[in-house]
Tab-separated table of C-alpha atoms (C1' of nucleotides) in Angstrom:
chain	number	residue	atom	x	y	z
A	268	MET	CA	143.010	-59.955	97.647
A	269	ASN	CA	145.220	-57.155	96.441
A	270	ASP	CA	146.632	-58.570	93.219
A	271	SER	CA	146.707	-55.234	91.360
A	272	VAL	CA	149.964	-53.812	90.073
A	273	GLY	CA	151.457	-51.041	92.216
A	274	PRO	CA	150.756	-50.165	95.808
A	275	SER	CA	147.658	-51.340	97.581
A	276	LEU	CA	144.910	-48.875	98.396
A	277	ARG	CA	146.167	-48.728	101.961
A	278	GLU	CA	149.710	-47.955	100.893
A	279	ALA	CA	148.467	-45.289	98.495
A	280	LYS	CA	146.451	-43.606	101.248
A	281	LYS	CA	149.425	-43.669	103.572
A	282	ARG	CA	151.613	-42.033	100.995
A	283	GLU	CA	148.941	-39.431	100.347
A	284	ASN	CA	148.529	-38.604	104.033
A	285	ARG	CA	152.237	-38.371	104.610
A	286	LYS	CA	152.431	-35.959	101.724
A	287	ALA	CA	149.517	-33.984	103.158
A	288	PHE	CA	151.381	-33.546	106.455
A	289	LEU	CA	154.557	-32.524	104.633
A	290	GLU	CA	152.759	-29.956	102.514
A	291	ALA	CA	150.880	-28.641	105.527
A	292	GLY	CA	154.215	-28.359	107.303
A	293	ARG	CA	155.695	-26.400	104.406
A	294	ARG	CA	152.823	-23.930	104.515
A	295	VAL	CA	152.883	-23.556	108.282
A	296	PHE	CA	156.670	-23.191	108.468
A	297	SER	CA	156.622	-20.651	105.638
A	298	GLU	CA	154.004	-18.602	107.399
A	299	ILE	CA	154.976	-18.637	111.077
A	300	GLY	CA	158.366	-20.360	111.169
A	301	LEU	CA	159.537	-23.611	112.744
A	302	GLY	CA	159.914	-22.102	116.200
A	303	ALA	CA	156.365	-20.811	116.488
A	304	ALA	CA	154.736	-23.740	114.704
A	305	THR	CA	153.078	-26.547	116.686
A	306	VAL	CA	152.127	-30.080	115.780
A	307	ARG	CA	148.512	-28.943	116.068
A	308	ASP	CA	149.056	-26.187	113.496
A	309	ILE	CA	150.338	-28.727	111.008
A	310	VAL	CA	147.457	-31.085	111.744
A	311	ARG	CA	144.885	-28.297	111.348
A	312	GLU	CA	146.432	-27.259	108.056
A	313	SER	CA	146.492	-30.850	106.808
A	314	GLY	CA	142.771	-31.436	107.416
A	315	LEU	CA	143.542	-34.813	108.991
A	316	ALA	CA	143.011	-35.888	112.593
A	317	GLN	CA	145.297	-35.172	115.542
A	318	GLY	CA	145.917	-38.837	116.157
A	319	SER	CA	146.990	-39.524	112.581
A	320	PHE	CA	150.014	-37.280	112.789
A	321	TYR	CA	151.880	-39.687	115.030
A	322	ASN	CA	151.490	-42.489	112.523
A	323	TYR	CA	153.885	-40.549	110.304
A	324	PHE	CA	156.112	-38.246	112.327
A	325	ASP	CA	157.315	-37.942	115.901
A	326	SER	CA	157.443	-34.150	115.981
A	327	LYS	CA	157.339	-30.970	113.946
A	328	GLU	CA	161.128	-31.163	113.755
A	329	ALA	CA	160.899	-34.509	111.980
A	330	VAL	CA	158.643	-32.907	109.382
A	331	PHE	CA	161.013	-29.989	108.967
A	332	GLU	CA	163.969	-32.290	108.515
A	333	VAL	CA	162.328	-34.132	105.638
A	334	ILE	CA	161.466	-30.834	103.972
A	335	VAL	CA	164.997	-29.486	104.353
A	336	ASP	CA	166.370	-32.700	102.974
A	337	SER	CA	164.347	-32.353	99.798
A	338	VAL	CA	165.444	-28.738	99.361
A	339	VAL	CA	169.113	-29.616	99.841
A	340	GLU	CA	168.692	-32.428	97.330
A	341	GLN	CA	167.309	-29.949	94.795
A	342	ILE	CA	170.288	-27.692	95.356
A	343	ARG	CA	172.710	-30.556	95.010
A	344	ALA	CA	171.140	-31.611	91.722
A	345	ARG	CA	171.399	-28.051	90.378
A	346	LEU	CA	175.021	-27.832	91.418
A	347	ARG	CA	175.784	-31.075	89.572
A	348	GLU	CA	174.194	-29.734	86.420
A	349	SER	CA	176.021	-26.430	86.591
A	350	ARG	CA	179.296	-28.211	87.203
A	351	GLU	CA	178.972	-30.301	84.080
A	352	ALA	CA	178.160	-27.205	82.037
A	353	ALA	CA	181.180	-25.238	83.274
A	354	ILE	CA	184.533	-26.310	81.859
A	355	ASP	CA	187.108	-23.721	82.877
A	356	GLY	CA	188.106	-22.661	86.375
A	357	PRO	CA	186.534	-19.222	86.632
A	358	SER	CA	183.137	-20.294	85.343
A	359	PHE	CA	183.134	-23.218	87.741
A	360	LEU	CA	183.689	-20.808	90.578
A	361	ILE	CA	180.652	-18.766	89.846
A	362	ALA	CA	178.298	-21.220	88.177
A	363	GLY	CA	177.461	-22.998	91.395
A	364	TYR	CA	176.488	-19.836	93.173
A	365	GLN	CA	174.412	-18.727	90.221
A	366	ALA	CA	172.635	-22.067	90.175
A	367	CYS	CA	171.659	-21.638	93.812
A	368	MET	CA	170.293	-18.179	93.204
A	369	GLU	CA	168.218	-19.399	90.294
A	370	LEU	CA	166.638	-22.045	92.439
A	371	THR	CA	165.240	-19.478	94.819
A	372	ALA	CA	164.167	-17.263	91.904
A	373	PHE	CA	162.284	-20.036	90.141
A	374	ASP	CA	160.796	-21.661	93.243
A	375	PRO	CA	159.120	-18.921	95.290
A	376	ASP	CA	157.556	-21.403	97.718
A	377	THR	CA	160.936	-22.719	98.739
A	378	ALA	CA	162.315	-19.190	98.822
A	379	ALA	CA	159.549	-18.147	101.222
A	380	LEU	CA	160.249	-21.194	103.379
A	381	MET	CA	163.936	-20.364	103.545
A	382	ARG	CA	163.350	-16.680	104.221
A	383	ARG	CA	161.094	-17.466	107.166
A	384	ASN	CA	163.414	-20.119	108.582
A	385	GLN	CA	166.888	-18.835	107.825
A	386	ASN	CA	168.501	-20.018	110.999
A	387	ALA	CA	166.692	-23.301	111.358
A	388	PHE	CA	167.611	-23.896	107.744
A	389	ARG	CA	171.258	-23.086	108.230
A	390	ALA	CA	171.405	-25.284	111.319
A	391	ALA	CA	169.649	-28.158	109.605
A	392	PHE	CA	171.859	-27.779	106.573
A	393	TYR	CA	175.001	-28.312	108.587
A	394	GLN	CA	173.661	-31.545	110.117
A	395	ASN	CA	172.019	-32.807	106.972
A	396	GLN	CA	173.248	-35.987	105.322
A	397	THR	CA	172.577	-34.725	101.827
A	398	ALA	CA	174.492	-31.563	102.672
A	399	SER	CA	177.473	-33.731	103.591
A	400	GLY	CA	177.208	-35.301	100.144
A	401	LEU	CA	177.171	-31.861	98.608
A	402	LEU	CA	180.323	-31.016	100.518
A	403	ALA	CA	181.977	-34.230	99.380
A	404	ASP	CA	181.045	-33.439	95.760
A	405	LEU	CA	182.774	-30.104	96.057
A	406	VAL	CA	185.958	-31.426	97.669
A	407	GLU	CA	186.253	-33.986	94.891
A	408	GLU	CA	185.797	-31.308	92.266
A	409	LEU	CA	188.410	-29.055	93.846
A	410	ASP	CA	190.939	-31.870	94.128
A	411	GLY	CA	190.345	-32.726	90.468
A	412	LYS	CA	191.058	-29.167	89.386
A	413	VAL	CA	194.229	-29.094	91.438
A	414	ALA	CA	195.355	-32.346	89.825
A	415	SER	CA	194.749	-30.921	86.364
A	416	GLY	CA	196.625	-27.735	87.190
A	417	VAL	CA	193.666	-25.392	86.879
A	418	PHE	CA	193.738	-24.573	90.591
A	419	ARG	CA	196.678	-24.073	92.920
A	420	PRO	CA	197.105	-26.659	95.676
A	421	HIS	CA	195.125	-25.719	98.755
A	422	ASP	CA	193.284	-27.116	101.764
A	423	SER	CA	190.326	-28.354	99.752
A	424	ALA	CA	188.301	-29.577	102.742
A	425	VAL	CA	188.310	-26.199	104.456
A	426	MET	CA	187.961	-24.453	101.096
A	427	ALA	CA	184.808	-26.420	100.327
A	428	GLU	CA	183.297	-25.637	103.725
A	429	THR	CA	184.111	-21.975	103.250
A	430	MET	CA	182.540	-21.907	99.787
A	431	ILE	CA	179.378	-23.525	101.058
A	432	SER	CA	179.161	-21.291	104.103
A	433	LEU	CA	179.452	-18.206	101.926
A	434	GLY	CA	176.943	-19.759	99.533
A	435	VAL	CA	174.428	-20.084	102.337
A	436	ASP	CA	175.129	-16.462	103.281
A	437	LEU	CA	174.651	-15.453	99.656
A	438	ILE	CA	171.315	-17.199	99.285
A	439	ILE	CA	169.994	-15.808	102.539
A	440	THR	CA	171.182	-12.275	101.841
A	441	CYS	CA	169.707	-12.303	98.372
A	442	LEU	CA	166.349	-13.598	99.591
A	443	ASP	CA	165.971	-10.268	101.373
A	444	ALA	CA	167.877	-8.097	98.891
A	445	PRO	CA	167.887	-9.623	95.383
A	446	ASP	CA	169.490	-6.473	93.957
A	447	GLU	CA	172.632	-7.299	95.878
A	448	ALA	CA	173.138	-10.530	93.972
A	449	PRO	CA	175.417	-9.342	91.132
A	450	ARG	CA	177.681	-7.408	93.464
A	451	ARG	CA	178.022	-10.358	95.795
A	452	LEU	CA	178.589	-12.787	92.982
A	453	ASP	CA	181.390	-10.542	91.665
A	454	PHE	CA	182.920	-10.407	95.087
A	455	LEU	CA	182.903	-14.171	95.528
A	456	GLN	CA	184.317	-14.725	92.065
A	457	ASP	CA	187.213	-12.372	92.829
A	458	LEU	CA	187.811	-13.857	96.242
A	459	PHE	CA	188.066	-17.421	95.045
A	460	ALA	CA	189.826	-16.596	91.780
A	461	ASN	CA	192.626	-14.965	93.763
A	462	ALA	CA	192.778	-17.903	96.122
A	463	LEU	CA	192.574	-20.707	93.592
A	464	LEU	CA	193.659	-19.848	90.087
A	465	ALA	CA	197.170	-20.879	89.159
A	466	ASP	CA	199.674	-17.997	88.965
A	467	GLY	CA	199.433	-16.113	85.702
A	468	ALA	CA	195.858	-17.174	85.028
A	469	LEU	CA	194.429	-13.912	86.322
A	470	ASP	CA	193.497	-11.247	83.777
A	471	GLY	CA	195.978	-8.406	83.874
A	472	ALA	CA	197.989	-9.904	86.701
A	473	CYS	CA	201.592	-8.936	87.082
A	474	CYS	CA	204.324	-10.433	84.808
B	123	MET	CA	165.652	11.050	153.049
B	124	ASN	CA	168.192	9.504	150.732
B	125	ASP	CA	171.014	12.040	150.741
B	126	SER	CA	173.788	9.450	150.496
B	127	VAL	CA	176.166	9.470	147.551
B	128	GLY	CA	175.429	6.861	144.877
B	129	PRO	CA	172.253	4.944	144.195
B	130	SER	CA	169.521	4.611	146.766
B	131	LEU	CA	168.944	1.285	148.467
B	132	ARG	CA	166.001	0.685	146.133
B	133	GLU	CA	168.077	1.324	143.021
B	134	ALA	CA	170.841	-0.899	144.306
B	135	LYS	CA	168.393	-3.758	144.916
B	136	LYS	CA	166.938	-3.338	141.466
B	137	ARG	CA	170.338	-3.517	139.883
B	138	GLU	CA	171.163	-6.573	141.936
B	139	ASN	CA	167.958	-8.380	140.948
B	140	ARG	CA	168.371	-7.556	137.303
B	141	LYS	CA	171.857	-8.996	137.474
B	142	ALA	CA	170.510	-12.099	139.223
B	143	PHE	CA	168.058	-12.707	136.353
B	144	LEU	CA	170.807	-12.178	133.776
B	145	GLU	CA	173.165	-14.583	135.502
B	146	ALA	CA	170.399	-17.126	135.962
B	147	GLY	CA	169.647	-16.758	132.243
B	148	ARG	CA	173.267	-17.384	131.361
B	149	ARG	CA	173.317	-20.583	133.383
B	150	VAL	CA	169.990	-21.816	132.014
B	151	PHE	CA	170.823	-20.996	128.407
B	152	SER	CA	174.235	-22.638	128.750
B	153	GLU	CA	172.673	-25.787	130.106
B	154	ILE	CA	169.533	-26.332	128.056
B	155	GLY	CA	169.653	-23.696	125.324
B	156	LEU	CA	167.449	-20.723	124.518
B	157	GLY	CA	164.853	-22.824	122.699
B	158	ALA	CA	164.181	-25.221	125.562
B	159	ALA	CA	164.474	-22.616	128.317
B	160	THR	CA	161.373	-21.058	129.868
B	161	VAL	CA	160.832	-17.917	131.896
B	162	ARG	CA	160.092	-20.178	134.836
B	163	ASP	CA	163.468	-21.905	134.496
B	164	ILE	CA	165.218	-18.561	134.721
B	165	VAL	CA	163.103	-17.519	137.695
B	166	ARG	CA	163.758	-20.806	139.502
B	167	GLU	CA	167.495	-20.449	138.893
B	168	SER	CA	167.472	-16.824	140.104
B	169	GLY	CA	165.866	-17.640	143.436
B	170	LEU	CA	163.506	-14.675	143.037
B	171	ALA	CA	159.719	-14.740	142.654
B	172	GLN	CA	157.790	-15.373	139.449
B	173	GLY	CA	156.178	-11.977	139.531
B	174	SER	CA	159.476	-10.147	139.871
B	175	PHE	CA	160.720	-11.278	136.498
B	176	TYR	CA	158.319	-9.024	134.653
B	177	ASN	CA	159.609	-5.973	136.477
B	178	TYR	CA	162.832	-6.442	134.515
B	179	PHE	CA	162.241	-8.333	131.278
B	180	ASP	CA	159.356	-9.092	128.945
B	181	SER	CA	160.545	-12.540	127.901
B	182	LYS	CA	163.431	-14.983	127.895
B	183	GLU	CA	164.427	-13.538	124.530
B	184	ALA	CA	164.906	-10.122	126.098
B	185	VAL	CA	167.291	-11.686	128.618
B	186	PHE	CA	169.177	-13.497	125.882
B	187	GLU	CA	169.536	-10.323	123.859
B	188	VAL	CA	171.196	-8.467	126.723
B	189	ILE	CA	173.575	-11.371	127.278
B	190	VAL	CA	174.494	-11.576	123.597
B	191	ASP	CA	175.054	-7.857	123.519
B	192	SER	CA	177.582	-8.045	126.334
B	193	VAL	CA	179.417	-10.910	124.611
B	194	VAL	CA	179.575	-9.045	121.317
B	195	GLU	CA	180.872	-6.005	123.166
B	196	GLN	CA	183.657	-8.116	124.661
B	197	ILE	CA	184.578	-9.362	121.209
B	198	ARG	CA	184.541	-5.874	119.792
B	199	ALA	CA	186.847	-4.631	122.538
B	200	ARG	CA	189.279	-7.474	121.895
B	201	LEU	CA	189.266	-6.745	118.197
B	202	ARG	CA	190.044	-3.097	118.866
B	203	GLU	CA	193.007	-4.064	121.019
B	204	SER	CA	194.361	-6.533	118.509
B	205	ARG	CA	193.994	-3.992	115.748
B	206	GLU	CA	196.092	-1.435	117.553
B	207	ALA	CA	198.776	-4.015	118.209
B	208	ALA	CA	199.014	-5.126	114.567
B	209	ILE	CA	200.761	-2.717	112.222
B	210	ASP	CA	201.310	-4.495	108.919
B	211	GLY	CA	198.669	-5.998	106.617
B	212	PRO	CA	199.208	-9.722	107.162
B	213	SER	CA	199.234	-9.527	110.958
B	214	PHE	CA	196.069	-7.418	110.884
B	215	LEU	CA	194.391	-10.143	108.893
B	216	ILE	CA	195.004	-12.829	111.413
B	217	ALA	CA	195.166	-10.936	114.687
B	218	GLY	CA	191.432	-10.368	114.814
B	219	TYR	CA	190.625	-14.015	114.380
B	220	GLN	CA	193.177	-14.992	116.975
B	221	ALA	CA	191.711	-12.494	119.410
B	222	CYS	CA	188.286	-14.091	119.007
B	223	MET	CA	189.645	-17.551	119.643
B	224	GLU	CA	191.420	-16.390	122.778
B	225	LEU	CA	188.208	-15.011	124.136
B	226	THR	CA	186.541	-18.388	124.046
B	227	ALA	CA	189.678	-20.049	125.423
B	228	PHE	CA	189.952	-17.694	128.387
B	229	ASP	CA	186.239	-17.412	129.140
B	230	PRO	CA	184.850	-20.965	129.362
B	231	ASP	CA	181.457	-19.776	130.597
B	232	THR	CA	180.896	-17.721	127.483
B	233	ALA	CA	182.288	-20.526	125.354
B	234	ALA	CA	179.760	-22.942	126.865
B	235	LEU	CA	176.972	-20.445	126.257
B	236	MET	CA	177.969	-20.065	122.629
B	237	ARG	CA	178.393	-23.784	122.092
B	238	ARG	CA	174.908	-24.507	123.394
B	239	ASN	CA	173.308	-21.666	121.442
B	240	GLN	CA	175.244	-21.546	118.204
B	241	ASN	CA	172.334	-20.716	115.982
B	242	ALA	CA	170.507	-18.369	118.296
B	243	PHE	CA	173.842	-16.662	118.768
B	244	ARG	CA	174.528	-16.363	115.079
B	245	ALA	CA	171.036	-15.038	114.471
B	246	ALA	CA	171.254	-12.553	117.305
B	247	PHE	CA	174.684	-11.461	116.157
B	248	TYR	CA	173.398	-10.458	112.762
B	249	GLN	CA	170.639	-8.306	114.260
B	250	ASN	CA	172.710	-6.916	117.081
B	251	GLN	CA	173.474	-3.225	117.262
B	252	THR	CA	176.912	-3.748	118.703
B	253	ALA	CA	177.617	-6.221	115.928
B	254	SER	CA	176.794	-3.505	113.415
B	255	GLY	CA	179.351	-1.313	115.146
B	256	LEU	CA	181.875	-4.100	114.880
B	257	LEU	CA	181.152	-4.328	111.168
B	258	ALA	CA	181.545	-0.565	110.780
B	259	ASP	CA	184.895	-0.716	112.632
B	260	LEU	CA	186.127	-3.275	110.165
B	261	VAL	CA	184.970	-1.425	107.051
B	262	GLU	CA	186.748	1.686	108.278
B	263	GLU	CA	189.922	-0.269	108.909
B	264	LEU	CA	189.835	-1.860	105.463
B	265	ASP	CA	189.259	1.460	103.737
B	266	GLY	CA	192.166	2.940	105.669
B	267	LYS	CA	194.499	0.190	104.531
B	268	VAL	CA	193.392	0.656	100.941
B	269	ALA	CA	194.067	4.404	101.201
B	270	SER	CA	197.555	3.746	102.538
B	271	GLY	CA	198.275	1.232	99.795
B	272	VAL	CA	198.631	-1.806	102.050
B	273	PHE	CA	195.535	-3.441	100.583
B	274	ARG	CA	194.279	-3.475	97.026
B	275	PRO	CA	191.020	-1.654	96.342
B	276	HIS	CA	188.053	-3.909	96.947
B	277	ASP	CA	184.391	-3.956	97.991
B	278	SER	CA	185.128	-3.294	101.642
B	279	ALA	CA	181.511	-3.558	102.821
B	280	VAL	CA	181.049	-7.058	101.440
B	281	MET	CA	184.608	-7.965	102.441
B	282	ALA	CA	183.912	-6.995	106.045
B	283	GLU	CA	180.699	-9.028	106.119
B	284	THR	CA	182.536	-11.995	104.674
B	285	MET	CA	185.348	-11.739	107.197
B	286	ILE	CA	182.895	-11.597	110.067
B	287	SER	CA	180.783	-14.435	108.750
B	288	LEU	CA	183.852	-16.644	108.445
B	289	GLY	CA	184.932	-15.461	111.884
B	290	VAL	CA	181.659	-16.663	113.353
B	291	ASP	CA	182.142	-19.972	111.544
B	292	LEU	CA	185.670	-20.181	112.903
B	293	ILE	CA	184.647	-19.575	116.498
B	294	ILE	CA	181.816	-22.064	116.319
B	295	THR	CA	183.878	-24.752	114.601
B	296	CYS	CA	186.699	-24.373	117.093
B	297	LEU	CA	184.363	-24.570	120.073
B	298	ASP	CA	183.715	-28.168	119.051
B	299	ALA	CA	187.141	-28.925	117.587
B	300	PRO	CA	189.857	-26.715	119.077
B	301	ASP	CA	192.572	-28.723	117.304
B	302	GLU	CA	191.297	-27.401	114.004
B	303	ALA	CA	192.117	-23.825	114.946
B	304	PRO	CA	195.643	-23.470	113.499
B	305	ARG	CA	194.675	-25.076	110.213
B	306	ARG	CA	191.671	-22.815	109.841
B	307	LEU	CA	193.597	-19.730	110.831
B	308	ASP	CA	196.190	-20.557	108.167
B	309	PHE	CA	193.470	-21.001	105.616
B	310	LEU	CA	191.844	-17.669	106.396
B	311	GLN	CA	195.177	-15.863	106.366
B	312	ASP	CA	195.941	-17.257	102.897
B	313	LEU	CA	192.481	-16.534	101.600
B	314	PHE	CA	192.464	-12.896	102.613
B	315	ALA	CA	196.136	-12.281	101.864
B	316	ASN	CA	195.516	-13.335	98.271
B	317	ALA	CA	192.438	-11.179	98.077
B	318	LEU	CA	193.794	-8.066	99.744
B	319	LEU	CA	197.541	-7.651	99.696
B	320	ALA	CA	198.851	-5.320	97.036
B	321	ASP	CA	200.590	-7.062	94.117
B	322	GLY	CA	204.138	-8.033	94.934
B	323	ALA	CA	203.552	-8.076	98.668
B	324	LEU	CA	203.107	-11.849	98.797
B	325	ASP	CA	206.128	-13.953	99.767
B	326	GLY	CA	207.502	-15.677	96.737
B	327	ALA	CA	204.872	-14.262	94.412
B	328	CYS	CA	205.605	-13.962	90.720
B	329	CYS	CA	207.846	-11.130	89.357
C	187	DT	C1'	132.191	-64.807	93.107
C	188	DG	C1'	130.461	-64.193	97.954
C	189	DT	C1'	130.848	-64.230	102.868
C	190	DA	C1'	132.981	-63.955	107.288
C	191	DC	C1'	136.692	-62.494	109.683
C	192	DA	C1'	141.253	-60.037	110.471
C	193	DT	C1'	143.955	-56.187	110.002
C	194	DC	C1'	145.185	-51.623	110.547
C	195	DA	C1'	145.118	-46.676	109.767
C	196	DG	C1'	141.867	-42.751	110.860
C	197	DT	C1'	139.319	-40.320	114.362
C	198	DG	C1'	138.707	-36.810	117.813
C	199	DA	C1'	137.498	-36.325	122.576
C	200	DA	C1'	139.965	-36.328	126.591
C	201	DC	C1'	143.984	-36.139	129.735
C	202	DG	C1'	147.538	-34.014	132.322
C	203	DC	C1'	151.047	-30.759	132.119
C	204	DG	C1'	153.776	-26.700	132.226
C	205	DC	C1'	153.590	-22.461	130.388
C	206	DG	C1'	153.140	-17.139	130.528
C	207	DT	C1'	151.022	-13.858	133.029
C	208	DT	C1'	148.303	-11.506	136.661
C	209	DC	C1'	147.241	-9.264	140.972
C	210	DA	C1'	145.966	-8.506	145.782
C	211	DC	C1'	148.759	-8.304	149.446
C	212	DT	C1'	153.204	-7.384	152.069
C	213	DG	C1'	156.875	-4.959	153.803
C	214	DA	C1'	160.962	-2.367	152.995
C	215	DT	C1'	162.420	2.132	151.497
C	216	DG	C1'	161.776	7.019	150.781
C	217	DT	C1'	159.525	11.540	151.934
C	218	DA	C1'	157.241	15.336	154.493
C	219	DC	C1'	156.960	17.815	158.312
D	31	DT	C1'	165.695	13.362	165.300
D	32	DG	C1'	161.012	11.074	165.250
D	33	DT	C1'	156.570	10.027	163.384
D	34	DA	C1'	153.118	9.294	159.979
D	35	DC	C1'	152.259	8.457	155.466
D	36	DA	C1'	153.361	7.417	150.487
D	37	DT	C1'	155.681	4.855	147.268
D	38	DC	C1'	157.006	0.916	144.954
D	39	DA	C1'	159.277	-3.451	144.127
D	40	DG	C1'	158.792	-8.346	145.883
D	41	DT	C1'	155.800	-12.268	146.500
D	42	DG	C1'	153.665	-16.532	145.135
D	43	DA	C1'	149.184	-18.551	144.640
D	44	DA	C1'	146.074	-18.744	141.083
D	45	DC	C1'	144.181	-18.380	136.359
D	46	DG	C1'	143.331	-19.778	131.765
D	47	DC	C1'	145.414	-21.554	127.801
D	48	DG	C1'	147.263	-24.378	124.273
D	49	DC	C1'	150.308	-27.874	123.989
D	50	DG	C1'	151.806	-32.924	123.062
D	51	DT	C1'	150.097	-37.205	123.405
D	52	DT	C1'	146.887	-41.114	124.171
D	53	DC	C1'	143.444	-44.542	123.223
D	54	DA	C1'	138.940	-46.778	122.703
D	55	DC	C1'	136.289	-46.911	118.921
D	56	DT	C1'	135.202	-46.906	113.816
D	57	DG	C1'	135.186	-48.311	109.310
D	58	DA	C1'	137.677	-49.146	105.162
D	59	DT	C1'	140.796	-52.443	103.193
D	60	DG	C1'	142.802	-56.960	102.818
D	61	DT	C1'	142.583	-62.090	103.411
D	62	DA	C1'	140.858	-66.899	103.753
D	63	DC	C1'	138.048	-70.145	102.160
DNA sequence: TGTACATCAGTGAACGCGCGTTCACTGATGTAC
DNA sequence: TGTACATCAGTGAACGCGCGTTCACTGATGTAC
């Protein structure tokens, strides 16, 4: 009888195999991309048997989805951290973008995965449940800053979507051209400062 | 001997068959998407023989590329028109976006194609030669308006990319939710007016 | 504890399928004279 | 103009391939007593 604490041997093996398929998927997708990858590629890379795959996933897309979900969750966590660290309006604007860029700098495996699967990633991101949470986080934050007078009133739902869309652009651009990062960060800071900061809060503005 | 004016019979047939493959591709891609489509689907839809396909294209992707190119060219032409019609800064900002939306409203076939292939379309757009021309058009226009004092100085290259990226977002969003269009157009007008218009040019601005 | 049986995930050979691509043949079009 | 030949795109059956998926069998793990 399995009276030990924790998962049974069977459960442990299942978790291990699932992880093996996920890691194999990461490697395969990083190397040849979701489009070119096949279930057989993932199975080969995992070292397990063909038949075992279907005990865990229905398709390569199912594997990809789980991987994307974990990446988006990482990003969301980083954004939460950066948000708590930033107090004033302008630093809030830029801190989130910087946090995203750091993630790709400090996690080259994920960066490679994203570089090789830019479009699949973007598509998955927009359908992803965690990404919706990330969007909701941002809307809430924007509404809060409007309430406290830091930001002008605005269409926060569309604003949040726009910020995230440009964030995805930023990450993807900077995967290929990291030198562009500072210039693009400056641009985004300007763009959203002009759109959001209450009148008179801009450095050297009129009046 | 072929001493008639215009293309020979052979050339005319070739043109006709090429067109048949392109139109078949459009229908197939609209219905099942680039990813799911096969060369055989396109051939079946064209009514021509399997072997003939390879006299004209190397792959389904080659067909898709030509189709995307023609769509981007349509958009570019519309943007050129709208640009000539708009004289002042604010109307320039919004006229381009409106022109894009009209295209999808007045050309349901292309709209269906884009809806079914949003990501392939976005990806192709960013690699497309005509799209680069469209980007160059916009940079030139922005620089001109800065020179004439209508717009503030800014990073026009990144600004143009941003405008186009948000334009692609706009088109794709409004394909699924046309009711959103006015709200999103308003948002974009505000966003870029704040970023671009010379100080004092905003209605009811400070001073 | 030990034994007998039940459960269940792992295995990999095998299946059928649709794919991209080829190529010998056909017949319409173009050319030479 | 007419005739004989050359050119060249169209044809579709056929090929080999790798794919997703299945399933009878195995053997480790779990359970009952």
